[in-house]
Short mmCIF file of C-alpha atoms and ligand atoms in Angstrom, two decimals:
data_model
loop_
_atom_site.label_atom_id
_atom_site.label_comp_id
_atom_site.label_asym_id
_atom_site.label_seq_id
_atom_site.Cartn_x
_atom_site.Cartn_y
_atom_site.Cartn_z
CA MET A 1 0.00 0.00 0.00
CA PRO A 2 1.40 3.47 -0.86
CA VAL A 3 2.36 5.61 2.13
CA GLN A 4 -0.36 8.19 1.40
CA ASP A 5 -3.02 5.49 1.68
CA LEU A 6 -1.49 4.17 4.89
CA GLU A 7 -1.48 7.68 6.29
CA LYS A 8 -5.07 8.19 5.28
CA LYS A 9 -6.15 4.94 6.90
CA PHE A 10 -4.16 5.83 10.00
CA GLN A 11 -5.85 9.22 10.30
CA GLU A 12 -9.26 7.61 9.78
CA LYS A 13 -8.63 5.31 12.71
CA ILE A 14 -7.66 8.27 14.88
CA ASP A 15 -10.71 10.26 13.78
CA ASN A 16 -12.91 7.28 14.65
CA GLU A 17 -11.33 6.98 18.10
CA VAL A 18 -9.70 3.64 17.27
CA LYS A 19 -6.54 3.25 19.35
CA ILE A 20 -3.18 2.71 17.66
CA GLU A 21 -1.36 -0.38 18.90
CA PRO A 22 2.38 -1.18 18.76
CA LYS A 23 2.33 -3.40 15.68
CA ASP A 24 0.00 -1.14 13.67
CA TRP A 25 1.40 1.00 10.89
CA MET A 26 2.08 4.56 12.04
CA PRO A 27 3.85 7.58 10.55
CA GLU A 28 7.43 7.85 11.72
CA ALA A 29 6.81 11.30 13.22
CA TYR A 30 3.90 9.90 15.26
CA ARG A 31 6.15 7.17 16.63
CA LYS A 32 8.92 9.64 17.44
CA THR A 33 6.63 12.16 19.09
CA ASN A 34 5.07 9.51 21.27
CA LEU A 35 8.42 8.00 22.12
CA ARG A 36 9.82 11.35 23.16
CA GLN A 37 6.76 12.32 25.13
CA ILE A 38 6.27 8.99 26.91
CA SER A 39 9.93 8.62 27.80
CA GLN A 40 10.10 12.19 29.08
CA HIS A 41 7.03 11.50 31.13
CA ALA A 42 8.70 8.35 32.52
CA HIS A 43 11.84 10.30 33.40
CA SER A 44 9.66 12.87 35.18
CA GLU A 45 8.09 10.20 37.39
CA VAL A 46 11.51 8.82 38.29
CA VAL A 47 13.30 12.12 38.93
CA GLY A 48 10.16 13.27 40.74
CA MET A 49 10.96 10.81 43.50
CA LEU A 50 14.08 12.77 44.47
CA PRO A 51 12.62 15.98 45.95
CA GLU A 52 10.13 13.96 48.01
CA GLY A 53 12.61 11.27 48.95
CA ASN A 54 14.48 14.10 50.61
CA TRP A 55 11.88 14.13 53.42
CA ILE A 56 11.20 10.44 54.00
CA THR A 57 13.62 10.12 56.89
CA ARG A 58 12.48 13.42 58.37
CA ALA A 59 8.71 13.04 58.10
CA PRO A 60 7.12 14.39 61.30
CA SER A 61 5.37 11.14 62.27
CA LEU A 62 5.35 7.44 61.47
CA LYS A 63 2.00 7.90 59.73
CA ARG A 64 3.33 10.64 57.45
CA LYS A 65 6.44 8.61 56.76
CA ALA A 66 4.41 5.57 55.68
CA ILE A 67 2.23 7.76 53.44
CA LEU A 68 5.21 9.46 51.83
CA LEU A 69 6.96 6.13 51.26
CA ALA A 70 3.85 4.74 49.59
CA LYS A 71 3.54 7.79 47.38
CA VAL A 72 7.17 7.72 46.31
CA GLN A 73 6.86 4.00 45.59
CA ASP A 74 3.82 4.77 43.39
CA GLU A 75 5.91 7.26 41.40
CA ALA A 76 8.53 4.55 40.78
CA GLY A 77 5.69 2.36 39.48
CA HIS A 78 4.46 5.18 37.24
CA GLY A 79 7.94 5.46 35.77
CA LEU A 80 7.92 1.75 35.07
CA TYR A 81 4.47 1.69 33.42
CA LEU A 82 5.61 4.51 31.16
CA TYR A 83 8.99 3.04 30.27
CA SER A 84 7.16 -0.16 29.32
CA ALA A 85 4.80 1.81 27.09
CA ALA A 86 7.72 3.64 25.48
CA GLU A 87 9.56 0.36 24.88
CA THR A 88 6.71 -0.81 22.65
CA LEU A 89 7.79 1.94 20.22
CA GLY A 90 11.15 0.33 19.69
CA MET A 91 13.62 1.92 22.08
CA GLY A 92 15.33 -0.12 24.80
CA ARG A 93 15.09 0.79 28.46
CA ASP A 94 18.87 1.16 28.76
CA GLU A 95 18.97 3.61 25.91
CA MET A 96 16.26 5.75 27.47
CA ILE A 97 18.01 5.78 30.80
CA ASN A 98 21.29 6.69 29.13
CA ASP A 99 19.57 9.60 27.41
CA LEU A 100 18.30 10.84 30.75
CA HIS A 101 21.71 10.54 32.40
CA SER A 102 23.56 12.15 29.52
CA GLY A 103 21.23 15.15 29.62
CA LYS A 104 19.88 14.43 26.15
CA ALA A 105 16.38 13.55 27.35
CA LYS A 106 14.36 15.96 29.44
CA TYR A 107 12.10 15.60 32.45
CA SER A 108 9.57 18.01 33.91
CA SER A 109 11.31 21.12 35.21
CA ILE A 110 9.21 21.20 38.33
CA PHE A 111 11.52 18.63 39.91
CA ASN A 112 14.46 20.99 39.68
CA TYR A 113 13.09 23.03 42.57
CA PRO A 114 14.23 22.23 46.12
CA THR A 115 12.09 20.90 48.99
CA LEU A 116 13.12 23.22 51.80
CA THR A 117 10.57 22.43 54.51
CA TRP A 118 8.13 19.67 55.41
CA ALA A 119 5.28 21.82 54.08
CA ASP A 120 6.80 21.45 50.60
CA ILE A 121 5.77 17.81 50.64
CA GLY A 122 2.13 18.80 51.14
CA ALA A 123 2.40 21.52 48.52
CA ILE A 124 3.88 19.08 46.00
CA GLY A 125 1.05 16.60 46.50
CA TRP A 126 -1.61 19.25 46.19
CA LEU A 127 -0.15 21.49 43.47
CA VAL A 128 2.38 19.41 41.54
CA ASP A 129 0.47 16.14 41.51
CA GLY A 130 -2.68 18.21 41.04
CA ALA A 131 -1.27 19.83 37.89
CA ALA A 132 0.02 16.47 36.66
CA ILE A 133 -3.43 14.94 37.13
CA MET A 134 -5.07 17.53 34.85
CA ASN A 135 -2.68 16.50 32.12
CA GLN A 136 -2.86 12.79 32.85
CA VAL A 137 -6.64 12.59 32.92
CA MET A 138 -6.60 14.03 29.42
CA LEU A 139 -3.95 11.49 28.41
CA THR A 140 -6.11 8.51 29.41
CA ARG A 141 -7.81 9.25 26.06
CA THR A 142 -4.63 9.67 24.04
CA SER A 143 -4.51 7.81 20.72
CA TYR A 144 -1.61 5.42 21.41
CA GLY A 145 -3.02 2.39 23.23
CA PRO A 146 -0.14 1.49 25.56
CA TYR A 147 0.22 5.13 26.66
CA ALA A 148 -3.52 5.46 27.32
CA ARG A 149 -3.59 2.25 29.38
CA ALA A 150 -0.58 3.32 31.44
CA MET A 151 -2.39 6.59 32.12
CA VAL A 152 -5.55 4.87 33.33
CA ARG A 153 -3.48 2.92 35.84
CA ILE A 154 -1.62 6.03 36.92
CA CYS A 155 -4.72 8.16 37.33
CA LYS A 156 -6.22 5.58 39.68
CA GLU A 157 -3.25 6.10 41.96
CA GLU A 158 -2.84 9.84 41.63
CA SER A 159 -5.85 11.02 43.52
CA PHE A 160 -4.39 9.60 46.72
CA HIS A 161 -1.29 11.74 46.05
CA GLN A 162 -3.20 14.94 45.75
CA ARG A 163 -5.49 14.25 48.69
CA GLN A 164 -2.71 13.33 51.08
CA GLY A 165 -0.90 16.54 50.12
CA PHE A 166 -3.90 18.72 50.71
CA GLU A 167 -4.70 17.01 54.00
CA SER A 168 -1.14 17.47 55.17
CA LEU A 169 -1.36 21.22 54.43
CA LEU A 170 -4.76 21.35 56.09
CA VAL A 171 -3.19 20.12 59.33
CA LEU A 172 -0.48 22.78 59.10
CA SER A 173 -3.02 25.48 58.25
CA ARG A 174 -4.84 24.77 61.51
CA GLY A 175 -1.66 24.54 63.57
CA SER A 176 0.66 26.97 65.32
CA LYS A 177 1.70 30.34 63.93
CA GLU A 178 4.96 28.81 62.67
CA GLN A 179 3.13 25.96 60.95
CA LYS A 180 0.77 28.38 59.25
CA GLU A 181 3.70 30.43 58.01
CA MET A 182 5.45 27.34 56.75
CA CYS A 183 2.30 26.32 54.87
CA GLN A 184 1.92 29.73 53.20
CA ASP A 185 5.60 29.87 52.35
CA ALA A 186 5.48 26.49 50.60
CA ILE A 187 2.42 27.54 48.57
CA ASN A 188 4.18 30.77 47.61
CA ARG A 189 7.20 28.93 46.32
CA TRP A 190 5.38 26.11 44.45
CA TRP A 191 2.53 28.04 42.86
CA TRP A 192 4.32 29.56 39.86
CA PRO A 193 6.46 26.52 39.04
CA ALA A 194 3.27 24.42 39.16
CA LEU A 195 1.62 26.74 36.60
CA MET A 196 4.69 26.39 34.40
CA MET A 197 4.17 22.62 34.28
CA PHE A 198 1.56 23.12 31.56
CA GLY A 199 4.17 24.51 29.19
CA PRO A 200 4.33 27.73 27.13
CA LYS A 201 1.26 29.72 26.17
CA ASP A 202 -0.67 28.47 23.17
CA SER A 203 0.16 31.68 21.29
CA GLU A 204 3.87 30.94 21.69
CA SER A 205 3.68 27.52 20.10
CA SER A 206 2.56 27.78 16.52
CA HIS A 207 3.16 24.33 15.00
CA SER A 208 0.95 22.46 17.41
CA GLU A 209 -1.83 21.26 15.18
CA GLN A 210 -0.29 17.89 14.35
CA SER A 211 -0.29 16.72 17.96
CA MET A 212 -3.94 17.62 18.34
CA LEU A 213 -4.81 16.10 14.96
CA TRP A 214 -3.20 12.84 16.01
CA LYS A 215 -5.00 13.07 19.35
CA ILE A 216 -1.80 12.55 21.26
CA LYS A 217 -3.00 15.63 23.11
CA ARG A 218 -6.60 16.73 23.38
CA LYS A 219 -6.46 19.99 25.25
CA SER A 220 -4.20 22.98 24.86
CA ASN A 221 -1.69 24.17 27.46
CA ASP A 222 -3.75 27.25 28.27
CA GLU A 223 -6.98 25.28 28.61
CA LEU A 224 -5.45 22.87 31.10
CA ARG A 225 -3.74 25.67 32.99
CA GLN A 226 -6.99 27.61 33.29
CA ASN A 227 -8.80 24.53 34.64
CA PHE A 228 -6.07 24.12 37.20
CA VAL A 229 -6.16 27.74 38.33
CA ASP A 230 -9.95 27.62 38.70
CA MET A 231 -9.71 24.50 40.84
CA ILE A 232 -6.86 25.63 43.09
CA ALA A 233 -8.18 29.18 43.57
CA GLU A 234 -11.23 27.66 45.26
CA GLN A 235 -9.39 24.99 47.25
CA VAL A 236 -6.90 27.45 48.71
CA LYS A 237 -9.79 29.13 50.52
CA VAL A 238 -10.41 25.95 52.49
CA LEU A 239 -6.83 26.19 53.73
CA GLY A 240 -7.34 29.84 54.68
CA MET A 241 -4.20 30.60 52.67
CA THR A 242 -3.59 32.74 49.58
CA LEU A 243 -1.97 32.27 46.19
CA PRO A 244 0.97 34.62 45.50
CA ASP A 245 -0.66 36.45 42.59
CA PRO A 246 -2.10 39.97 43.04
CA ASP A 247 -3.83 39.65 39.64
CA LEU A 248 -5.77 36.54 40.57
CA LYS A 249 -9.44 37.51 40.32
CA TRP A 250 -12.73 35.86 39.41
CA ASN A 251 -13.91 37.06 36.01
CA GLU A 252 -17.69 36.91 35.97
CA GLN A 253 -17.87 37.27 32.19
CA ARG A 254 -15.43 34.52 31.37
CA LYS A 255 -16.59 32.36 34.28
CA HIS A 256 -12.92 31.74 34.99
CA TYR A 257 -10.22 33.17 37.21
CA ASP A 258 -7.92 35.74 35.63
CA PHE A 259 -4.34 35.39 36.71
CA GLY A 260 -0.97 37.13 36.32
CA GLU A 261 1.82 36.63 33.83
CA ILE A 262 4.17 33.69 34.29
CA ASN A 263 7.90 34.40 34.36
CA TRP A 264 8.84 32.67 31.09
CA GLU A 265 12.47 33.60 31.38
CA GLU A 266 12.67 31.49 34.51
CA PHE A 267 10.79 28.68 32.76
CA TRP A 268 13.26 28.43 29.86
CA ASN A 269 16.20 28.85 32.18
CA VAL A 270 15.19 25.83 34.22
CA VAL A 271 14.42 23.81 31.07
CA LYS A 272 17.90 24.62 29.77
CA GLY A 273 19.49 23.21 32.89
CA ASN A 274 19.97 26.28 35.07
CA GLY A 275 17.32 25.61 37.71
CA PRO A 276 18.21 25.42 41.39
CA CYS A 277 18.61 21.63 41.42
CA ASN A 278 19.18 20.41 37.85
CA LYS A 279 22.72 19.26 38.53
CA GLN A 280 21.89 17.72 41.88
CA ARG A 281 19.01 15.70 40.41
CA LEU A 282 21.02 14.27 37.54
CA ASP A 283 23.99 13.56 39.78
CA ALA A 284 21.74 11.61 42.14
CA ARG A 285 20.30 9.58 39.23
CA ARG A 286 23.72 8.78 37.79
CA LYS A 287 25.12 7.84 41.18
CA ALA A 288 22.24 5.46 41.84
CA HIS A 289 22.69 3.90 38.41
CA ASP A 290 26.47 3.54 38.70
CA GLU A 291 26.29 2.14 42.21
CA GLY A 292 23.64 -0.34 41.15
CA LYS A 293 25.76 -1.78 38.37
CA TRP A 294 27.15 -4.64 40.44
CA VAL A 295 23.64 -5.55 41.61
CA ARG A 296 22.37 -5.76 38.03
CA GLU A 297 25.33 -7.91 37.08
CA ALA A 298 25.08 -10.16 40.12
CA ALA A 299 21.38 -10.80 39.46
CA LEU A 300 22.15 -11.87 35.90
CA ALA A 301 25.02 -14.11 37.03
CA TYR A 302 22.77 -15.71 39.65
CA ALA A 303 20.00 -16.28 37.08
CA ALA A 304 22.51 -17.91 34.70
CA LYS A 305 23.83 -20.16 37.48
CA LYS A 306 20.31 -21.24 38.48
CA ALA A 307 19.40 -21.98 34.88
CA ALA A 308 22.53 -24.13 34.49
CA GLU A 309 21.68 -26.04 37.68
CA ARG A 310 18.18 -26.78 36.37
CA LYS A 311 19.66 -28.05 33.12
CA ASP A 312 22.00 -30.40 35.04
CA ALA A 313 19.18 -31.71 37.18
CA ALA A 314 16.99 -32.43 34.15
CA MET B 1 5.78 17.01 7.84
CA ASN B 2 5.81 19.61 10.58
CA LEU B 3 7.53 18.47 13.69
CA ILE B 4 5.59 19.27 16.79
CA ARG B 5 6.58 22.49 18.46
CA LYS B 6 4.11 22.56 21.26
CA PHE B 7 5.57 21.81 24.64
CA TYR B 8 3.30 20.09 27.04
CA TYR B 9 4.12 18.65 30.39
CA GLY B 10 6.78 16.05 29.82
CA ASP B 11 7.34 17.07 26.24
CA ILE B 12 10.28 19.41 25.83
CA PRO B 13 11.82 18.85 22.40
CA ASP B 14 15.50 18.01 22.11
CA GLU B 15 16.52 21.22 20.41
CA LYS B 16 15.07 23.28 23.26
CA ALA B 17 17.04 21.29 25.77
CA GLY B 18 20.63 21.85 26.62
CA GLY B 19 22.94 22.92 29.38
CA ASN B 20 23.47 19.61 31.04
CA GLU B 21 26.94 18.19 30.82
CA ILE B 22 27.37 14.70 29.47
CA SER B 23 28.65 12.19 31.95
CA LYS B 24 30.45 9.17 30.61
CA SER B 25 30.51 7.12 33.77
CA SER B 26 26.79 6.51 33.91
CA GLN B 27 26.38 5.40 30.32
CA SER B 28 25.69 1.71 30.52
CA GLN B 29 28.66 0.22 28.77
CA PRO B 30 27.69 -1.67 25.62
CA ASP B 31 29.04 -4.79 27.31
CA GLU B 32 26.49 -4.46 30.13
CA LYS B 33 23.85 -7.03 29.35
CA SER B 34 20.36 -5.91 30.24
CA TRP B 35 17.74 -7.91 32.09
CA PRO B 36 15.21 -9.52 29.76
CA LEU B 37 11.68 -8.16 29.34
CA TRP B 38 8.72 -10.07 30.83
CA GLU B 39 4.99 -9.78 30.19
CA VAL B 40 2.84 -9.81 33.31
CA PHE B 41 -0.64 -11.35 33.65
CA ILE B 42 -2.72 -10.87 36.78
CA ARG B 43 -5.75 -12.71 38.09
CA SER B 44 -7.58 -9.94 39.89
CA LYS B 45 -9.99 -12.22 41.76
CA GLN B 46 -10.41 -15.92 42.30
CA GLY B 47 -12.56 -17.27 39.49
CA LEU B 48 -11.49 -14.70 36.87
CA ASP B 49 -9.01 -15.05 34.01
CA HIS B 50 -5.46 -13.83 34.16
CA LYS B 51 -5.31 -10.59 32.22
CA HIS B 52 -2.32 -8.89 30.62
CA CYS B 53 -1.42 -5.81 32.63
CA GLY B 54 2.03 -4.71 31.50
CA SER B 55 5.67 -5.63 31.30
CA LEU B 56 8.86 -5.26 33.28
CA HIS B 57 12.51 -6.21 33.27
CA ALA B 58 13.89 -8.89 35.59
CA ALA B 59 16.89 -11.19 35.70
CA ASP B 60 14.79 -14.35 36.07
CA ALA B 61 11.22 -15.59 36.51
CA GLN B 62 11.29 -15.41 40.30
CA MET B 63 12.40 -11.79 40.23
CA ALA B 64 9.81 -11.03 37.56
CA ILE B 65 7.07 -12.31 39.86
CA GLU B 66 8.40 -10.36 42.84
CA ASN B 67 8.69 -7.17 40.80
CA ALA B 68 5.22 -7.70 39.37
CA ARG B 69 3.90 -8.06 42.92
CA ASP B 70 5.51 -4.71 43.86
CA VAL B 71 4.47 -2.87 40.74
CA TYR B 72 1.05 -4.24 39.83
CA THR B 73 -0.55 -5.41 43.08
CA ARG B 74 0.19 -2.68 45.61
CA ARG B 75 -3.52 -2.16 46.21
CA MET B 76 -4.75 -5.74 46.23
CA GLU B 77 -5.28 -5.80 42.47
CA GLY B 78 -4.31 -9.46 42.24
CA VAL B 79 -4.43 -12.93 43.76
CA SER B 80 -2.24 -14.70 41.20
CA ILE B 81 0.53 -13.69 38.79
CA TRP B 82 1.82 -15.21 35.56
CA VAL B 83 5.00 -13.99 33.91
CA VAL B 84 6.43 -15.01 30.56
CA GLU B 85 9.50 -13.70 28.80
CA SER B 86 8.29 -11.36 26.06
CA LYS B 87 10.38 -13.06 23.39
CA TYR B 88 8.20 -16.17 23.72
CA ILE B 89 5.00 -14.33 22.77
CA THR B 90 3.89 -14.77 19.19
CA ALA B 91 1.44 -12.14 18.05
CA SER B 92 -0.81 -12.06 15.01
CA ASN B 93 0.05 -9.48 12.40
CA PRO B 94 -2.37 -6.52 12.12
CA GLU B 95 -1.81 -6.54 8.36
CA GLU B 96 -3.39 -9.98 8.19
CA ALA B 97 -6.48 -8.88 10.08
CA GLY B 98 -8.56 -9.17 6.92
CA GLU B 99 -7.73 -12.82 6.23
CA LEU B 100 -7.95 -13.73 9.88
CA TYR B 101 -11.17 -12.13 11.02
CA GLU B 102 -13.27 -11.31 7.99
CA PRO B 103 -14.41 -14.88 7.30
CA ALA B 104 -16.44 -14.67 10.52
CA LYS B 105 -18.33 -11.62 9.29
CA ASP B 106 -20.85 -13.34 6.98
CA LYS B 107 -21.74 -16.16 9.37
CA VAL B 108 -24.64 -14.51 11.08
CA TYR B 109 -26.23 -17.93 11.70
CA ARG B 110 -23.67 -18.34 14.48
CA HIS B 111 -25.61 -15.86 16.57
CA PRO B 112 -28.79 -16.74 18.48
CA THR B 113 -30.57 -13.67 17.11
CA PHE B 114 -30.47 -15.24 13.61
CA TYR B 115 -33.34 -17.56 14.56
CA ASN B 116 -36.92 -16.31 14.67
CA LEU B 117 -39.03 -18.35 17.02
CA PRO B 118 -42.74 -18.04 17.87
CA ASP B 119 -43.51 -15.84 20.88
CA GLU B 120 -44.85 -18.86 22.81
CA VAL B 121 -41.32 -20.18 23.13
CA ASN B 122 -39.93 -18.75 26.32
CA HIS B 123 -36.47 -18.90 27.82
CA MET B 124 -34.55 -19.89 24.72
FE1 FE2 C 1 3.06 9.91 39.16
FE1 FE2 C 2 1.87 11.39 41.85
#
């Protein structure tokens, strides 16, 4: 079949909401875009464990420690679901991990910000996981089957992440003066980076149509960001806290919250590697990988030995 | 074809990236053999079929089961796990879908609704 016909049939499937599966014909650019996006998403889950891992040993109670451990373990699982999905597009796990460690592949910039106080853990659950959920709920309907299925699994686990974060802040917001201040400070520091998670403004990204046409994405950056602002602007009232944006105001005509301009210079700076923790995060990943080398090798040697023993016994 | 220039969460294109130094030490050496890939099937409840739920890497079958337990049954999603090395799965080819499945299309008499029975006949 000529390529044009294949492309036409492919687009028809997408238009009819038929999922694309690994062995189906797909345009090379579709495969590449998905591969890049899914692997970057996987890297984000994995690197995302680092800022939170920072507080596991210092969680204020056994209960909070168990919760945080469970959440971080979930994120490791999310990374794995996504790496598996990406592998169906023809790239090996090792290669993806090499690309992360070499700096070639990206991960979400949000994880290049530091976790300075315990309240940051609550703020991450509420705001960072909250922003991720908006994106991930949309992605449960993405056109590539393995990606969509990974997202369904992930979304089931995410709402616990956001709720535990909010509840943790709620406790602080009803606590001592110092706890209240800590809560507000964490919100102040995480708010803008969380808004940046949705990416540049729609008007700044002109060649976007293909991704929408292929239904890899179904909502624009600005749409998702607006939904997020509307949700958080209400929830923050329950905490009795404020968002650090003097321009945040309900717009009765639009039926949405208006909000201030994001600092895009900071956004691109962090993407390019100059955020507060970029180096630290990658160093931690590389160190873990290098120090795990002997474990990976020993497991293979043990498996080979066991297999040989079974052969002898047979 | 236009390459996508819209940056969503988790989708920063390569040419917009940069800055990070390349470290040689953490590149898996080509001689480092990787753990094989396994497909995981979970029985969610006694009495139901095992259902494919994903894949993972593990050095051997035992480790594959233990990893599957940690990754896919953290919230009591399963009571039994099967693992099989991915290389042993043979899959049908989507390009042959026509030959494989179309012959079933014109055999409507295989469905109960093909048969018109008098109203007096109940429960059939
Ligand atoms: Fe996650
Ligand atoms: Fe999460």
